[in-house]
mmCIF file of C-alpha atoms in Angstrom:
data_model
loop_
_atom_site.group_PDB
_atom_site.id
_atom_site.type_symbol
_atom_site.label_atom_id
_atom_site.label_comp_id
_atom_site.label_asym_id
_atom_site.label_seq_id
_atom_site.Cartn_x
_atom_site.Cartn_y
_atom_site.Cartn_z
ATOM 1 C CA LEU A 245 67.584 16.358 77.584
ATOM 2 C CA ILE A 246 70.565 14.714 75.869
ATOM 3 C CA LYS A 247 69.619 11.300 74.565
ATOM 4 C CA GLY A 248 72.386 9.003 75.768
ATOM 5 C CA SER A 249 76.050 9.098 74.825
ATOM 6 C CA GLY A 250 75.409 8.881 71.092
ATOM 7 C CA VAL A 251 76.458 6.526 68.317
ATOM 8 C CA ASP A 252 79.158 6.921 65.681
ATOM 9 C CA THR A 253 77.007 6.517 62.572
ATOM 10 C CA ASP A 254 80.113 6.182 60.401
ATOM 11 C CA VAL A 255 81.343 3.160 62.352
ATOM 12 C CA PHE A 256 77.868 1.709 62.842
ATOM 13 C CA ASN A 257 77.012 2.151 59.197
ATOM 14 C CA TYR A 258 73.967 0.922 57.305
ATOM 15 C CA THR A 259 74.210 -2.568 55.845
ATOM 16 C CA PRO A 260 71.400 -4.377 54.018
ATOM 17 C CA GLU A 261 70.041 -7.437 55.758
ATOM 18 C CA PRO A 262 71.722 -10.669 54.626
ATOM 19 C CA ASP A 263 69.962 -13.089 52.272
ATOM 20 C CA THR A 264 69.943 -15.878 54.851
ATOM 21 C CA LEU A 265 67.576 -17.505 57.322
ATOM 22 C CA PRO A 266 66.388 -14.575 59.475
ATOM 23 C CA VAL A 267 68.405 -13.902 62.623
ATOM 24 C CA VAL A 268 66.742 -12.368 65.688
ATOM 25 C CA MET A 269 69.420 -11.073 68.042
ATOM 26 C CA VAL A 270 69.776 -9.906 71.620
ATOM 27 C CA ALA A 271 73.137 -8.333 72.503
ATOM 28 C CA CYS A 272 73.699 -7.650 76.194
ATOM 29 C CA ARG A 273 75.107 -9.082 79.383
ATOM 30 C CA MET A 274 73.313 -12.330 80.146
ATOM 31 C CA LEU A 275 71.204 -10.940 82.997
ATOM 32 C CA LEU A 276 67.673 -11.785 84.061
ATOM 33 C CA ASP A 277 66.615 -8.132 84.040
ATOM 34 C CA LYS A 278 67.723 -7.756 80.410
ATOM 35 C CA GLY A 279 64.804 -10.020 79.508
ATOM 36 C CA VAL A 280 66.935 -12.921 78.299
ATOM 37 C CA VAL A 281 64.545 -15.536 79.700
ATOM 38 C CA GLU A 282 61.585 -13.843 78.003
ATOM 39 C CA PHE A 283 63.553 -13.752 74.733
ATOM 40 C CA VAL A 284 64.249 -17.479 74.948
ATOM 41 C CA GLU A 285 60.606 -18.246 75.748
ATOM 42 C CA ALA A 286 59.474 -16.088 72.808
ATOM 43 C CA ALA A 287 61.918 -17.966 70.579
ATOM 44 C CA ARG A 288 60.429 -21.241 71.805
ATOM 45 C CA GLN A 289 56.938 -20.022 70.903
ATOM 46 C CA VAL A 290 58.036 -18.936 67.423
ATOM 47 C CA HIS A 291 59.695 -22.317 66.815
ATOM 48 C CA SER A 292 56.545 -24.106 67.998
ATOM 49 C CA LYS A 293 54.591 -22.467 65.176
ATOM 50 C CA GLY A 294 56.965 -23.902 62.576
ATOM 51 C CA ILE A 295 58.431 -20.501 61.673
ATOM 52 C CA LYS A 296 62.030 -20.787 60.542
ATOM 53 C CA ALA A 297 64.429 -18.341 62.187
ATOM 54 C CA ARG A 298 67.617 -18.281 64.231
ATOM 55 C CA PHE A 299 67.566 -16.709 67.681
ATOM 56 C CA VAL A 300 70.969 -15.498 68.853
ATOM 57 C CA LEU A 301 72.318 -14.317 72.194
ATOM 58 C CA VAL A 302 75.426 -12.115 72.022
ATOM 59 C CA GLY A 303 77.224 -11.340 75.252
ATOM 60 C CA ASP A 304 78.642 -13.091 78.281
ATOM 61 C CA VAL A 305 77.481 -13.996 81.766
ATOM 62 C CA ASP A 306 78.434 -11.710 84.653
ATOM 63 C CA PRO A 307 79.285 -13.891 87.682
ATOM 64 C CA ASP A 308 79.628 -10.862 89.991
ATOM 65 C CA ASN A 309 76.067 -9.727 89.254
ATOM 66 C CA PRO A 310 73.298 -11.402 91.289
ATOM 67 C CA MET A 311 71.007 -11.166 88.245
ATOM 68 C CA SER A 312 73.383 -13.117 86.022
ATOM 69 C CA LEU A 313 72.260 -16.287 84.310
ATOM 70 C CA GLU A 314 74.352 -19.415 84.685
ATOM 71 C CA SER A 315 76.345 -20.428 81.618
ATOM 72 C CA SER A 316 75.028 -23.961 82.130
ATOM 73 C CA GLN A 317 71.458 -22.693 81.670
ATOM 74 C CA ILE A 318 72.345 -20.976 78.404
ATOM 75 C CA ALA A 319 74.189 -24.097 77.244
ATOM 76 C CA GLN A 320 71.032 -26.110 77.938
ATOM 77 C CA TRP A 321 68.978 -23.787 75.722
ATOM 78 C CA VAL A 322 71.581 -24.194 72.995
ATOM 79 C CA GLU A 323 71.434 -27.972 73.395
ATOM 80 C CA GLU A 324 67.645 -27.840 73.018
ATOM 81 C CA GLY A 325 68.078 -25.960 69.747
ATOM 82 C CA ILE A 326 66.133 -22.908 70.906
ATOM 83 C CA ILE A 327 68.930 -20.355 70.616
ATOM 84 C CA GLU A 328 72.543 -19.871 69.569
ATOM 85 C CA TRP A 329 75.047 -18.275 71.955
ATOM 86 C CA TRP A 330 77.814 -16.283 70.287
ATOM 87 C CA GLY A 331 79.325 -15.097 73.569
ATOM 88 C CA ASN A 332 81.313 -11.899 73.929
ATOM 89 C CA GLN A 333 81.980 -10.112 70.633
ATOM 90 C CA LYS A 334 84.192 -7.092 69.906
ATOM 91 C CA ASN A 335 83.207 -6.104 66.354
ATOM 92 C CA MET A 336 79.568 -5.191 66.870
ATOM 93 C CA PRO A 337 79.005 -3.521 63.474
ATOM 94 C CA LYS A 338 79.963 -6.837 61.866
ATOM 95 C CA VAL A 339 77.768 -8.751 64.322
ATOM 96 C CA PHE A 340 74.753 -6.549 63.535
ATOM 97 C CA SER A 341 75.329 -7.104 59.807
ATOM 98 C CA HIS A 342 74.328 -10.747 60.377
ATOM 99 C CA ALA A 343 71.057 -9.796 62.096
ATOM 100 C CA HIS A 344 67.637 -9.158 60.614
ATOM 101 C CA ILE A 345 65.978 -8.027 63.865
ATOM 102 C CA VAL A 346 67.550 -6.757 67.094
ATOM 103 C CA SER A 347 65.722 -6.984 70.395
ATOM 104 C CA LEU A 348 66.213 -5.992 74.023
ATOM 105 C CA PRO A 349 63.270 -7.063 76.229
ATOM 106 C CA SER A 350 64.759 -5.325 79.259
ATOM 107 C CA TYR A 351 62.885 -4.539 82.479
ATOM 108 C CA ALA A 352 64.420 -1.039 82.718
ATOM 109 C CA GLU A 353 67.272 0.922 81.117
ATOM 110 C CA GLY A 354 68.897 4.315 80.931
ATOM 111 C CA LEU A 355 69.104 4.649 77.179
ATOM 112 C CA PRO A 356 70.413 1.370 75.733
ATOM 113 C CA LYS A 357 73.359 2.085 73.462
ATOM 114 C CA VAL A 358 73.020 -1.314 71.795
ATOM 115 C CA LEU A 359 69.631 -0.347 70.366
ATOM 116 C CA ILE A 360 70.777 2.932 68.835
ATOM 117 C CA GLU A 361 73.837 1.140 67.431
ATOM 118 C CA ALA A 362 71.601 -1.507 65.858
ATOM 119 C CA SER A 363 69.288 1.202 64.495
ATOM 120 C CA SER A 364 72.278 2.985 62.988
ATOM 121 C CA CYS A 365 73.099 -0.269 61.173
ATOM 122 C CA GLY A 366 69.582 -0.313 59.728
ATOM 123 C CA ARG A 367 68.036 -2.979 61.901
ATOM 124 C CA PRO A 368 64.413 -2.876 63.125
ATOM 125 C CA ILE A 369 64.114 -2.912 66.917
ATOM 126 C CA ILE A 370 61.766 -4.797 69.216
ATOM 127 C CA THR A 371 62.006 -3.685 72.812
ATOM 128 C CA THR A 372 59.918 -3.158 75.915
ATOM 129 C CA ASN A 373 57.707 -0.183 76.606
ATOM 130 C CA VAL A 374 59.752 0.978 79.607
ATOM 131 C CA SER A 375 61.724 4.119 80.312
ATOM 132 C CA GLY A 376 64.933 4.249 78.300
ATOM 133 C CA CYS A 377 64.016 1.524 75.846
ATOM 134 C CA LYS A 378 60.918 3.292 74.554
ATOM 135 C CA GLU A 379 62.984 6.390 73.725
ATOM 136 C CA THR A 380 64.739 4.394 70.973
ATOM 137 C CA VAL A 381 61.604 3.244 69.157
ATOM 138 C CA ARG A 382 58.652 4.945 67.550
ATOM 139 C CA ASP A 383 56.182 2.089 67.662
ATOM 140 C CA GLY A 384 55.327 0.934 64.159
ATOM 141 C CA GLU A 385 57.922 3.202 62.540
ATOM 142 C CA ASN A 386 61.386 1.797 63.284
ATOM 143 C CA GLY A 387 60.255 -1.150 65.369
ATOM 144 C CA PHE A 388 57.743 -2.346 67.947
ATOM 145 C CA LEU A 389 57.259 -1.793 71.664
ATOM 146 C CA VAL A 390 55.933 -4.687 73.746
ATOM 147 C CA PRO A 391 54.906 -4.975 77.412
ATOM 148 C CA VAL A 392 57.655 -5.930 79.831
ATOM 149 C CA LYS A 393 57.912 -9.603 80.929
ATOM 150 C CA ASN A 394 55.529 -10.699 78.168
ATOM 151 C CA PRO A 395 57.022 -13.479 75.979
ATOM 152 C CA LYS A 396 53.749 -13.926 74.064
ATOM 153 C CA ALA A 397 53.689 -10.299 72.905
ATOM 154 C CA LEU A 398 57.392 -10.524 72.125
ATOM 155 C CA ALA A 399 56.848 -13.640 70.007
ATOM 156 C CA GLU A 400 53.976 -11.980 68.140
ATOM 157 C CA ALA A 401 56.177 -8.989 67.314
ATOM 158 C CA PHE A 402 58.950 -11.308 66.111
ATOM 159 C CA ILE A 403 56.516 -13.202 63.897
ATOM 160 C CA ARG A 404 55.160 -9.992 62.411
ATOM 161 C CA LEU A 405 58.625 -8.892 61.313
ATOM 162 C CA LEU A 406 59.865 -12.352 60.359
ATOM 163 C CA SER A 407 56.945 -12.714 57.953
ATOM 164 C CA ASP A 408 57.385 -9.336 56.246
ATOM 165 C CA LYS A 409 60.745 -8.545 54.669
ATOM 166 C CA GLN A 410 59.544 -5.220 53.252
ATOM 167 C CA LEU A 411 58.399 -4.096 56.700
ATOM 168 C CA ARG A 412 61.796 -5.003 58.159
ATOM 169 C CA GLN A 413 63.565 -3.023 55.467
ATOM 170 C CA ARG A 414 61.280 -0.010 55.849
ATOM 171 C CA MET A 415 61.741 0.009 59.613
ATOM 172 C CA GLY A 416 65.482 -0.475 59.222
ATOM 173 C CA HIS A 417 65.759 2.601 57.008
ATOM 174 C CA ALA A 418 63.620 4.604 59.453
ATOM 175 C CA GLY A 419 65.886 3.533 62.308
ATOM 176 C CA ARG A 420 68.978 4.615 60.400
ATOM 177 C CA GLU A 421 67.478 8.056 59.777
ATOM 178 C CA MET A 422 66.487 8.332 63.431
ATOM 179 C CA ALA A 423 70.014 7.419 64.548
ATOM 180 C CA ILE A 424 71.529 10.105 62.308
ATOM 181 C CA LYS A 425 69.059 12.843 63.269
ATOM 182 C CA GLU A 426 68.661 12.150 66.986
ATOM 183 C CA PHE A 427 71.400 9.877 68.340
ATOM 184 C CA SER A 428 74.514 10.725 66.327
ATOM 185 C CA ILE A 429 77.615 11.299 68.465
ATOM 186 C CA LYS A 430 78.079 14.590 66.603
ATOM 187 C CA ILE A 431 74.711 15.844 67.842
ATOM 188 C CA VAL A 432 75.408 14.672 71.391
ATOM 189 C CA ILE A 433 78.775 16.490 71.430
ATOM 190 C CA GLU A 434 77.168 19.687 70.121
ATOM 191 C CA GLN A 435 74.422 19.498 72.756
ATOM 192 C CA THR A 436 76.944 18.839 75.526
ATOM 193 C CA PHE A 437 79.179 21.752 74.534
ATOM 194 C CA ALA A 438 76.136 24.015 74.313
ATOM 195 C CA ILE A 439 75.353 23.238 77.958
ATOM 196 C CA TYR A 440 78.941 23.956 79.053
ATOM 197 C CA GLN A 441 78.935 27.229 77.150
ATOM 198 C CA ASP A 442 75.668 28.226 78.790
ATOM 199 C CA LEU A 443 76.984 27.333 82.246
ATOM 200 C CA SER A 444 80.224 29.259 81.676
ATOM 201 C CA LYS A 445 78.432 32.554 81.117
ATOM 202 C CA PRO A 446 78.883 34.964 84.043
ATOM 203 C CA LEU A 447 75.938 35.166 86.371
ATOM 204 C CA LYS A 448 73.954 38.370 86.258
ATOM 205 C CA ILE A 449 73.451 39.456 89.868
ATOM 206 C CA GLN A 450 70.706 41.962 90.370
ATOM 207 C CA THR A 451 71.537 44.568 93.007
ATOM 208 C CA LEU A 452 68.968 46.182 95.177
ATOM 209 C CA PRO A 453 68.150 49.836 94.374
#
């Protein structure tokens, strides 16, 4: 099993979290099945408890996808003050450097590259306990796993990390180590070439006596 297409850990390098109001970030296409609505509802719940944090969506709508959110809906959330919408961004290492927590409350994934990129940058991860997503997180070590379509559990996980800077830093370092040891593009290339080399060996055909 090769875990995804890998991450360039030199490009997505470790950066310490900024000394600012905590930023909780989701970076993805603005699709319903990425859990964007659950993220916004979790943000609303965190705000309702008087906890100070910024909740940021990074990515654009996808009009050709039937699961896409409407830009007007996202603009309404921004107007309400629940979230910020940074839209499509090219320099993701720089974007992650502004985050304190990265989340992807997706309904299902292959192996989300955005999460291993964020881990490589030293960010704790909060994602759903579904195939693909759960392969990027060791629960309690480099982040938390929450049930799918559960804004309350998502909000509780956000609050736990928002209230504990040392825990965020410890999980961020663990995520960086995990990215280097398990998800580095160098490892993925080595594993891929090993498969090709194995497949290129001549078949041994056993003849009947």
